[in-house]
Short mmCIF file of C-alpha atoms in Angstrom, two decimals:
data_model
loop_
_atom_site.label_atom_id
_atom_site.label_comp_id
_atom_site.label_asym_id
_atom_site.label_seq_id
_atom_site.Cartn_x
_atom_site.Cartn_y
_atom_site.Cartn_z
CA MET A 1 33.06 1.46 -40.30
CA ALA A 2 34.62 -0.38 -37.44
CA MET A 3 38.18 -1.73 -37.41
CA THR A 4 38.13 -5.18 -35.29
CA SER A 5 41.16 -6.48 -33.86
CA LYS A 6 41.96 -8.93 -31.43
CA ARG A 7 43.74 -9.54 -27.96
CA ARG A 8 42.84 -10.81 -24.57
CA LEU A 9 40.22 -8.26 -22.37
CA THR A 10 40.84 -7.22 -19.01
CA ASN A 11 39.70 -4.76 -16.92
CA GLN A 12 42.67 -2.88 -16.57
CA VAL A 13 42.38 -2.75 -20.80
CA LEU A 14 38.77 -1.22 -20.61
CA GLU A 15 39.63 0.89 -18.06
CA ARG A 16 42.27 2.39 -20.34
CA MET A 17 40.76 2.59 -23.62
CA THR A 18 39.84 5.25 -25.65
CA ALA A 19 37.50 6.03 -27.93
CA PRO A 20 38.77 5.65 -31.99
CA LYS A 21 39.05 9.24 -33.66
CA THR A 22 36.37 8.00 -36.13
CA GLY A 23 33.71 5.21 -36.37
CA ARG A 24 33.61 2.21 -33.99
CA LEU A 25 36.78 0.11 -32.52
CA GLU A 26 36.20 -3.68 -32.38
CA ILE A 27 37.71 -6.09 -30.05
CA GLY A 28 37.69 -9.94 -29.93
CA ASP A 29 38.38 -11.86 -26.33
CA ASP A 30 41.45 -14.08 -26.81
CA LEU A 31 39.71 -15.92 -23.76
CA CYS A 32 36.08 -16.17 -25.51
CA PRO A 33 36.17 -16.42 -29.31
CA GLY A 34 33.18 -14.87 -30.08
CA LEU A 35 33.13 -12.10 -27.48
CA ILE A 36 33.32 -8.89 -28.79
CA LEU A 37 34.03 -5.53 -26.92
CA ARG A 38 32.42 -2.29 -29.31
CA VAL A 39 34.19 0.65 -28.76
CA SER A 40 31.73 3.75 -29.97
CA GLU A 41 33.65 7.22 -31.47
CA HIS A 42 31.97 8.90 -28.61
CA GLY A 43 33.53 6.36 -25.72
CA ALA A 44 30.63 3.69 -25.01
CA LYS A 45 31.90 0.35 -24.71
CA SER A 46 29.38 -2.50 -25.44
CA PHE A 47 30.11 -6.34 -25.34
CA SER A 48 28.17 -8.42 -28.04
CA VAL A 49 28.55 -12.10 -29.11
CA ILE A 50 29.45 -13.49 -32.39
CA TYR A 51 28.05 -16.31 -33.45
CA ARG A 52 26.76 -19.28 -36.03
CA VAL A 53 24.16 -22.32 -35.58
CA LEU A 54 24.75 -26.02 -35.85
CA GLY A 55 22.77 -27.29 -38.77
CA GLU A 56 21.35 -24.00 -39.43
CA GLY A 57 21.72 -23.17 -43.71
CA GLY A 58 23.98 -25.98 -44.10
CA GLY A 59 26.26 -24.69 -41.26
CA THR A 60 28.71 -27.09 -40.01
CA GLU A 61 31.17 -28.02 -37.50
CA THR A 62 34.97 -29.00 -38.64
CA GLY A 63 37.29 -29.34 -36.15
CA ARG A 64 35.91 -26.54 -33.69
CA LEU A 65 34.47 -24.19 -35.88
CA LEU A 66 31.36 -24.23 -36.96
CA THR A 67 30.37 -22.73 -40.87
CA GLY A 68 27.30 -21.42 -41.93
CA LYS A 69 25.78 -17.39 -41.49
CA GLN A 70 26.43 -15.05 -38.70
CA HIS A 71 24.39 -13.79 -36.19
CA ARG A 72 25.19 -11.14 -33.63
CA ILE A 73 23.27 -10.88 -30.08
CA THR A 74 24.33 -7.63 -27.94
CA LEU A 75 25.58 -8.56 -24.31
CA GLY A 76 25.32 -4.90 -22.23
CA GLN A 77 27.25 -1.78 -21.98
CA TRP A 78 30.07 -2.01 -19.67
CA PRO A 79 30.71 -1.63 -17.10
CA VAL A 80 26.40 -3.02 -16.10
CA VAL A 81 27.61 -5.71 -17.41
CA SER A 82 31.02 -6.66 -16.54
CA LEU A 83 33.64 -8.36 -18.40
CA GLY A 84 33.44 -11.54 -15.76
CA GLU A 85 29.09 -11.73 -16.83
CA ALA A 86 29.91 -10.59 -20.60
CA ARG A 87 32.14 -13.90 -20.99
CA GLU A 88 29.91 -15.90 -18.86
CA ARG A 89 27.18 -14.81 -21.75
CA ALA A 90 28.48 -15.05 -24.44
CA ARG A 91 29.47 -18.88 -23.31
CA ALA A 92 25.73 -19.51 -22.84
CA VAL A 93 24.72 -18.31 -26.47
CA LEU A 94 28.40 -20.66 -28.20
CA GLY A 95 26.58 -23.48 -26.42
CA LYS A 96 23.44 -23.49 -27.81
CA ALA A 97 24.26 -22.20 -31.00
CA GLY A 98 26.86 -25.49 -30.92
CA ALA A 99 23.66 -27.79 -30.04
CA GLY A 100 21.64 -26.23 -32.99
CA ALA A 101 19.72 -23.80 -31.14
CA ASP A 102 19.20 -20.41 -32.25
CA PRO A 103 19.56 -17.91 -28.87
CA ARG A 104 17.44 -15.34 -30.69
CA ALA A 105 14.27 -17.11 -30.52
CA GLU A 106 14.82 -17.99 -26.43
CA ALA A 107 16.13 -13.90 -26.41
CA ALA A 108 12.68 -12.97 -28.29
CA SER A 109 10.53 -15.07 -26.23
CA SER A 110 11.85 -13.53 -23.53
CA VAL A 111 11.86 -9.84 -24.89
CA ARG A 112 7.50 -11.51 -25.18
CA GLU A 113 6.57 -12.27 -21.78
CA ARG A 114 8.62 -9.62 -20.03
CA ARG A 115 6.70 -6.75 -22.43
CA ALA A 116 3.50 -9.44 -21.26
CA ASN A 117 4.30 -8.59 -18.08
CA THR A 118 4.09 -5.23 -16.61
CA PHE A 119 3.42 -4.16 -13.55
CA SER A 120 -0.61 -3.40 -14.94
CA ALA A 121 -0.98 -6.99 -16.06
CA VAL A 122 0.49 -8.60 -12.95
CA LEU A 123 -1.55 -6.43 -10.82
CA GLU A 124 -4.77 -7.39 -12.83
CA ARG A 125 -3.66 -11.10 -12.61
CA HIS A 126 -2.68 -10.15 -8.87
CA ILE A 127 -6.21 -8.89 -7.88
CA ARG A 128 -8.33 -11.56 -9.32
CA GLN A 129 -6.17 -14.40 -8.58
CA ASP A 130 -5.03 -13.63 -4.99
CA ALA A 131 -6.27 -10.36 -3.30
CA ALA A 132 -9.81 -10.08 -4.30
CA ARG A 133 -9.99 -13.40 -2.40
CA THR A 134 -7.98 -13.19 0.30
CA ILE A 135 -7.89 -9.42 1.41
CA SER A 136 -11.58 -8.10 2.51
CA SER A 137 -10.49 -4.34 1.27
CA TRP A 138 -8.87 -5.35 -1.77
CA GLN A 139 -10.85 -2.81 -3.77
CA ASN A 140 -8.87 -0.31 -1.34
CA VAL A 141 -5.46 -1.78 -2.49
CA GLU A 142 -6.88 -1.12 -5.95
CA ARG A 143 -7.10 2.14 -5.61
CA VAL A 144 -4.13 3.23 -3.87
CA LEU A 145 -1.80 0.90 -5.70
CA ARG A 146 -3.81 2.46 -9.24
CA LEU A 147 -3.52 6.03 -8.30
CA HIS A 148 0.01 5.98 -6.62
CA VAL A 149 2.24 3.02 -8.69
CA VAL A 150 0.79 2.54 -12.35
CA PRO A 151 0.97 6.22 -13.28
CA ARG A 152 4.61 5.53 -12.99
CA LEU A 153 5.21 1.72 -12.73
CA GLY A 154 2.29 0.45 -14.87
CA ASP A 155 3.91 -0.17 -18.01
CA MET A 156 7.64 -1.61 -16.76
CA PRO A 157 8.30 -5.12 -17.00
CA MET A 158 8.59 -6.11 -13.46
CA ALA A 159 11.87 -7.76 -13.89
CA ASP A 160 12.94 -4.02 -15.20
CA ILE A 161 11.64 -2.54 -11.77
CA ARG A 162 14.18 -1.35 -9.21
CA ARG A 163 13.98 -0.84 -5.62
CA ALA A 164 15.00 2.38 -6.28
CA ASP A 165 11.92 2.92 -8.72
CA VAL A 166 9.81 2.08 -5.46
CA HIS A 167 11.97 4.19 -3.26
CA GLU A 168 11.53 7.40 -4.92
CA ILE A 169 7.67 6.37 -5.34
CA ILE A 170 7.24 6.48 -1.56
CA ASP A 171 9.92 9.92 -1.02
CA ASP A 172 7.68 11.31 -2.89
CA LEU A 173 4.66 10.34 -0.64
CA VAL A 174 6.67 11.16 1.86
CA THR A 175 8.02 14.26 1.86
CA SER A 176 4.18 15.60 0.68
CA GLY A 177 3.39 14.31 4.10
CA ARG A 178 1.55 10.78 3.37
CA ILE A 179 3.55 8.55 5.47
CA GLY A 180 0.26 6.46 6.27
CA THR A 181 -0.11 5.96 2.73
CA ALA A 182 3.23 4.98 1.79
CA ARG A 183 3.27 2.91 4.68
CA GLU A 184 0.16 1.03 2.03
CA VAL A 185 2.19 0.88 -0.98
CA ARG A 186 5.55 -0.77 -0.05
CA LYS A 187 3.16 -3.24 1.53
CA ARG A 188 1.21 -3.92 -1.14
CA MET A 189 4.00 -3.89 -3.50
CA SER A 190 6.37 -6.39 -1.54
CA ARG A 191 2.78 -8.11 -1.48
CA ILE A 192 2.80 -8.34 -5.56
CA PHE A 193 6.32 -8.62 -5.54
CA ASN A 194 6.51 -11.85 -3.14
CA TRP A 195 3.42 -13.32 -5.40
CA ALA A 196 5.16 -12.79 -8.97
CA THR A 197 8.40 -14.52 -7.24
CA ASP A 198 6.36 -17.00 -5.99
CA ARG A 199 4.59 -17.59 -9.98
CA GLU A 200 8.34 -17.44 -11.55
CA ILE A 201 7.50 -13.93 -13.05
CA ILE A 202 10.64 -12.52 -12.07
CA SER A 203 12.91 -14.56 -10.09
CA LEU A 204 13.46 -11.00 -7.02
CA ASN A 205 11.51 -9.34 -5.27
CA PRO A 206 13.26 -6.04 -5.52
CA LEU A 207 12.16 -4.91 -1.64
CA SER A 208 13.59 -7.79 -0.57
CA GLY A 209 15.48 -6.08 2.97
CA MET A 210 14.02 -2.61 2.09
CA ARG A 211 14.19 -0.44 5.02
CA ARG A 212 12.77 2.48 5.53
CA VAL A 213 12.90 4.20 9.07
CA ASP A 214 10.82 6.74 8.08
CA LEU A 215 7.80 4.84 7.76
CA ALA A 216 8.23 3.32 11.53
CA ARG A 217 4.90 3.31 12.84
CA ASN A 218 4.85 4.92 16.24
CA THR A 219 4.48 2.30 18.92
CA GLU A 220 3.45 4.27 21.72
CA ALA A 221 -0.46 3.81 22.57
CA GLY A 222 -0.96 7.40 21.63
CA ARG A 223 -2.55 9.59 23.59
CA ALA A 224 -5.83 11.17 25.60
CA LEU A 225 -7.14 13.84 23.85
CA THR A 226 -8.66 16.91 25.95
CA ASP A 227 -11.76 18.75 26.55
CA VAL A 228 -10.85 21.77 24.58
CA GLU A 229 -9.42 19.28 21.64
CA LEU A 230 -12.80 17.11 21.79
CA ARG A 231 -14.64 20.25 21.10
CA SER A 232 -12.60 21.69 18.30
CA ILE A 233 -12.52 18.62 16.32
CA TRP A 234 -16.14 17.47 16.73
CA SER A 235 -17.24 21.16 15.46
CA ALA A 236 -14.66 20.33 12.71
CA ALA A 237 -16.04 17.57 11.72
CA GLU A 238 -19.65 18.98 11.74
CA GLU A 239 -18.26 21.80 9.50
CA MET A 240 -16.84 19.18 7.10
CA ARG A 241 -20.21 17.22 6.70
CA TYR A 242 -20.53 13.84 4.95
CA PRO A 243 -18.28 11.72 4.56
CA PHE A 244 -15.12 12.64 6.16
CA GLY A 245 -16.80 14.80 8.94
CA SER A 246 -19.60 12.13 10.10
CA LEU A 247 -17.29 9.37 9.24
CA TYR A 248 -14.79 11.17 12.15
CA GLN A 249 -17.96 11.48 14.54
CA PHE A 250 -18.80 8.04 13.99
CA LEU A 251 -15.80 7.06 14.74
CA MET A 252 -14.99 9.74 18.31
CA LEU A 253 -18.56 8.07 19.71
CA THR A 254 -17.53 4.69 19.08
CA GLY A 255 -13.73 4.20 19.62
CA GLN A 256 -13.45 1.92 16.41
CA ARG A 257 -10.77 0.99 13.62
CA ARG A 258 -11.11 3.78 11.03
CA ALA A 259 -11.51 1.15 8.51
CA GLU A 260 -14.62 -0.98 10.39
CA TRP A 261 -16.73 2.40 9.88
CA ALA A 262 -14.69 3.48 6.92
CA PHE A 263 -15.07 1.02 5.11
CA SER A 264 -18.82 -0.26 6.27
CA GLN A 265 -21.98 -1.56 4.05
CA ARG A 266 -25.39 -0.62 4.67
CA SER A 267 -26.17 -4.67 4.73
CA GLU A 268 -23.56 -4.52 8.58
CA ILE A 269 -26.15 -2.24 9.85
CA ASP A 270 -29.00 -4.18 11.80
CA THR A 271 -32.21 -1.91 11.88
CA ALA A 272 -34.34 -3.24 14.21
CA ASN A 273 -31.36 -3.95 16.68
CA HIS A 274 -28.96 -1.07 16.00
CA TRP A 275 -25.86 -1.99 15.44
CA LEU A 276 -22.91 -2.59 13.38
CA ASP A 277 -22.13 -6.70 12.60
CA LEU A 278 -18.89 -6.95 11.69
CA GLY A 279 -17.43 -10.61 10.22
CA LYS A 280 -15.24 -12.85 10.90
CA GLU A 281 -13.80 -11.60 7.23
CA ARG A 282 -13.37 -8.06 8.31
CA PHE A 283 -12.79 -7.17 11.57
CA LYS A 284 -8.90 -7.83 12.44
CA SER A 285 -8.90 -10.10 15.07
CA ARG A 286 -10.51 -13.12 12.50
CA ARG A 287 -13.51 -12.99 15.16
CA GLU A 288 -17.17 -11.56 15.09
CA HIS A 289 -17.52 -8.43 16.31
CA ILE A 290 -20.15 -6.26 16.53
CA VAL A 291 -20.42 -2.55 17.51
CA PRO A 292 -23.52 -1.46 19.51
CA MET A 293 -25.15 2.20 17.70
CA SER A 294 -25.94 4.59 20.83
CA ASP A 295 -29.45 6.95 20.30
CA ASN A 296 -27.00 9.73 19.22
CA LEU A 297 -25.47 7.97 17.02
CA TRP A 298 -28.37 5.70 15.19
CA ALA A 299 -29.47 9.74 15.27
CA LEU A 300 -26.38 10.39 13.36
CA PHE A 301 -27.12 7.24 11.29
CA GLU A 302 -30.66 8.01 10.11
CA ARG A 303 -29.29 12.09 8.65
CA LEU A 304 -26.92 9.64 6.40
CA PRO A 305 -27.14 9.84 2.69
CA VAL A 306 -29.47 6.61 1.03
CA TRP A 307 -28.09 5.46 -1.64
CA ALA A 308 -31.48 4.62 -3.91
CA GLY A 309 -31.40 2.01 -6.56
CA ALA A 310 -28.75 -0.04 -5.11
CA ASN A 311 -29.52 -3.53 -2.98
CA ASP A 312 -26.29 -2.39 -1.06
CA TYR A 313 -23.82 -0.06 -0.85
CA PHE A 314 -21.04 1.69 1.28
CA VAL A 315 -21.92 3.95 4.60
CA PHE A 316 -19.30 6.39 3.54
CA SER A 317 -18.80 7.11 0.65
CA SER A 318 -18.16 10.04 -2.06
CA ARG A 319 -19.60 8.73 -5.24
CA HIS A 320 -23.09 7.90 -4.77
CA GLY A 321 -22.41 4.56 -2.35
CA ARG A 322 -20.35 2.38 -5.31
CA VAL A 323 -16.81 2.60 -3.48
CA PRO A 324 -15.79 3.43 -0.01
CA VAL A 325 -14.44 7.04 1.46
CA ALA A 326 -10.96 7.95 -0.15
CA GLY A 327 -8.05 10.46 0.47
CA PHE A 328 -7.54 10.21 4.07
CA SER A 329 -4.71 12.37 4.48
CA GLN A 330 -6.11 14.85 2.67
CA GLY A 331 -9.81 14.38 5.05
CA LYS A 332 -7.20 14.19 8.50
CA ARG A 333 -5.32 17.78 6.84
CA THR A 334 -8.89 19.83 6.46
CA LEU A 335 -9.64 18.25 10.07
CA ASP A 336 -6.93 19.15 11.47
CA GLU A 337 -7.12 23.13 9.82
CA LEU A 338 -10.64 23.59 10.89
CA ALA A 339 -10.07 22.70 14.73
CA GLN A 340 -6.97 24.36 14.89
CA GLU A 341 -9.36 27.61 14.15
CA TYR A 342 -11.84 26.59 16.80
CA MET A 343 -9.60 26.15 19.29
CA ARG A 344 -8.21 29.29 18.84
CA LYS A 345 -11.87 31.08 18.78
CA GLU A 346 -12.21 29.18 21.72
CA LEU A 347 -9.10 29.90 23.75
CA GLY A 348 -9.19 33.41 22.49
CA LYS A 349 -5.71 33.10 21.63
CA PRO A 350 -4.27 33.27 17.62
CA ASP A 351 -1.55 31.36 18.55
CA ALA A 352 -2.50 28.36 20.29
CA VAL A 353 -1.43 24.66 18.72
CA LEU A 354 -3.64 22.34 18.16
CA GLN A 355 -1.15 19.38 19.45
CA HIS A 356 -0.55 16.77 17.90
CA TYR A 357 -2.32 13.33 17.65
CA ARG A 358 -3.33 10.63 15.10
CA ILE A 359 -7.06 8.98 14.80
CA HIS A 360 -5.84 6.18 16.87
CA ASP A 361 -6.09 8.49 19.46
CA PHE A 362 -10.23 8.38 19.15
CA ARG A 363 -10.11 4.49 20.03
CA VAL A 364 -7.74 5.66 23.51
CA THR A 365 -9.60 8.26 24.11
CA CYS A 366 -12.50 6.54 24.15
CA GLU A 367 -11.15 3.71 26.54
CA THR A 368 -9.84 5.95 28.91
CA ARG A 369 -12.68 8.03 29.01
CA LEU A 370 -14.69 4.59 30.07
CA ALA A 371 -12.22 3.63 32.75
CA HIS A 372 -13.16 7.32 34.18
CA LEU A 373 -16.94 6.37 34.35
CA GLY A 374 -16.13 3.16 35.79
CA PHE A 375 -16.63 0.29 33.41
CA ASN A 376 -14.06 -2.65 33.58
CA GLN A 377 -11.31 -3.68 31.51
CA GLU A 378 -13.48 -6.61 30.21
CA ILE A 379 -15.26 -4.32 29.12
CA ARG A 380 -13.51 -1.75 27.47
CA ASP A 381 -11.86 -4.85 25.39
CA ALA A 382 -15.19 -5.95 24.33
CA VAL A 383 -16.12 -2.50 23.19
CA LEU A 384 -12.77 -1.43 21.23
CA GLY A 385 -12.51 -5.39 19.77
CA HIS A 386 -9.11 -5.72 21.36
CA HIS A 387 -7.98 -9.05 20.84
CA ALA A 388 -9.16 -11.42 23.89
CA LYS A 389 -6.41 -11.98 26.70
CA PRO A 390 -5.32 -15.26 27.67
CA GLY A 391 -7.15 -14.91 30.42
CA LEU A 392 -10.61 -13.85 29.11
CA GLN A 393 -9.91 -16.61 25.71
CA LYS A 394 -12.85 -18.67 27.16
CA THR A 395 -15.51 -15.52 28.62
CA TYR A 396 -15.23 -14.05 25.32
CA ASN A 397 -15.60 -17.42 23.54
CA LYS A 398 -19.54 -17.91 25.63
CA HIS A 399 -20.00 -14.18 26.15
CA ASP A 400 -19.83 -10.97 23.87
CA TYR A 401 -20.76 -8.84 26.83
CA LEU A 402 -23.05 -7.22 23.78
CA GLU A 403 -25.58 -5.36 26.77
CA GLU A 404 -22.22 -3.99 28.69
CA LYS A 405 -20.88 -2.70 25.05
CA ARG A 406 -24.20 -1.36 24.42
CA ARG A 407 -24.61 0.59 28.02
CA ALA A 408 -20.82 1.28 28.02
CA LEU A 409 -21.10 2.83 24.33
CA GLN A 410 -24.33 5.30 25.06
CA ALA A 411 -22.50 6.41 28.31
CA TYR A 412 -20.03 7.79 26.12
CA ALA A 413 -21.36 9.40 23.77
CA GLU A 414 -23.20 11.63 26.46
CA HIS A 415 -20.74 11.75 28.09
CA LEU A 416 -18.55 12.89 24.78
CA LEU A 417 -21.73 15.18 23.34
CA ALA A 418 -21.54 17.01 27.16
CA ILE A 419 -18.53 18.45 26.44
CA VAL A 420 -18.71 19.37 23.62
CA ARG A 421 -21.95 20.79 24.18
CA ILE A 422 -24.14 19.26 21.82
CA ASN A 423 -27.28 18.26 23.56
CA LYS A 424 -29.79 15.48 22.22
CA SER A 425 -31.94 18.26 20.88
CA HIS A 426 -29.32 19.80 18.67
CA GLN A 427 -30.43 19.72 14.58
CA ALA A 428 -27.37 17.19 13.99
CA ILE A 429 -28.21 14.23 16.11
CA ALA A 430 -32.07 15.14 16.35
CA ALA A 431 -34.40 11.69 17.35
#
């Protein structure tokens, strides 16, 4: 049973108010008629507003008072909802009721809208209306979110997701060493929330201004790998075999970005000219980029699985070509563990340590070795697909260095395979 009284509510009153011995206590606010503070026997304090709707059930206005059936709407628990905010919400409800509109109908509509706009539902719309049209590797975007976010936040209304919820997901990824995945999750979540904000599905992006120093990218260009490191990593990749082992060997032999081979499709391979043709839509710089395949690399390519019954398929896939390879963090960990063992065996030192390196360092190694082989900066830039420098823009527009790139990658492949002690007659690269 509720015991009701009335007084002017203040923050001091709220802080000092104690729970009733039995039942609950309800106190009306002198400054905002209709606003009620309810205190349970356990000490919980919450706000609600009692109102009557003009014209409902014969309700009329007499002076400044409304007659008719009373209704109640819960406004929230103190101190999550402050006294000032409770008064503001209560006055808004009373104003609508005084104009003949029942705020409950609006509240019910808002609840239905919130339930309809769960993260999973908004993700479906975002993929269909935005990502699939503007992001070349949108399947990978969808896969990352379904794997790491949907199980945690899928059923939660977008409006209820807080920055802390996203921090928690990223914290777990960072703790498990998946820094790259954590970066991708934050990037994609931020894009979805910006998209939802622009369409007024939510009013604010909870990731706006989010800071994660632990996700800051290493701004250094990287390092060139040594001969022993190249031998160890190549042997590890060979032991891993398809798809990851083969992918790493392709990256080592060409110096291309991971995505350019990881998401490559059979239709992008020109069998007549032996090259990978990356169109403007998929290449990072939004311009065409052709990667000539050396004789050695083509031999490796011909040994890759051919997925029958498909008009087109992903070259590197763990699902019969239907989707591109995924799980890069685990793949890199396996590569490192195997390479560590090969290095220790070669050096004869059980405590030898493979220094940290990134997949990006295959690119650094390729450029460094090409320089030692006598290829100038323009050709190296063309091989790696670097942005054209201002002074070279006209040159790039007229001449893509195709033959120079082919000679450079052929020379580099022979150089690399000589280092890892694998010659052209080896089974893995048989012509």
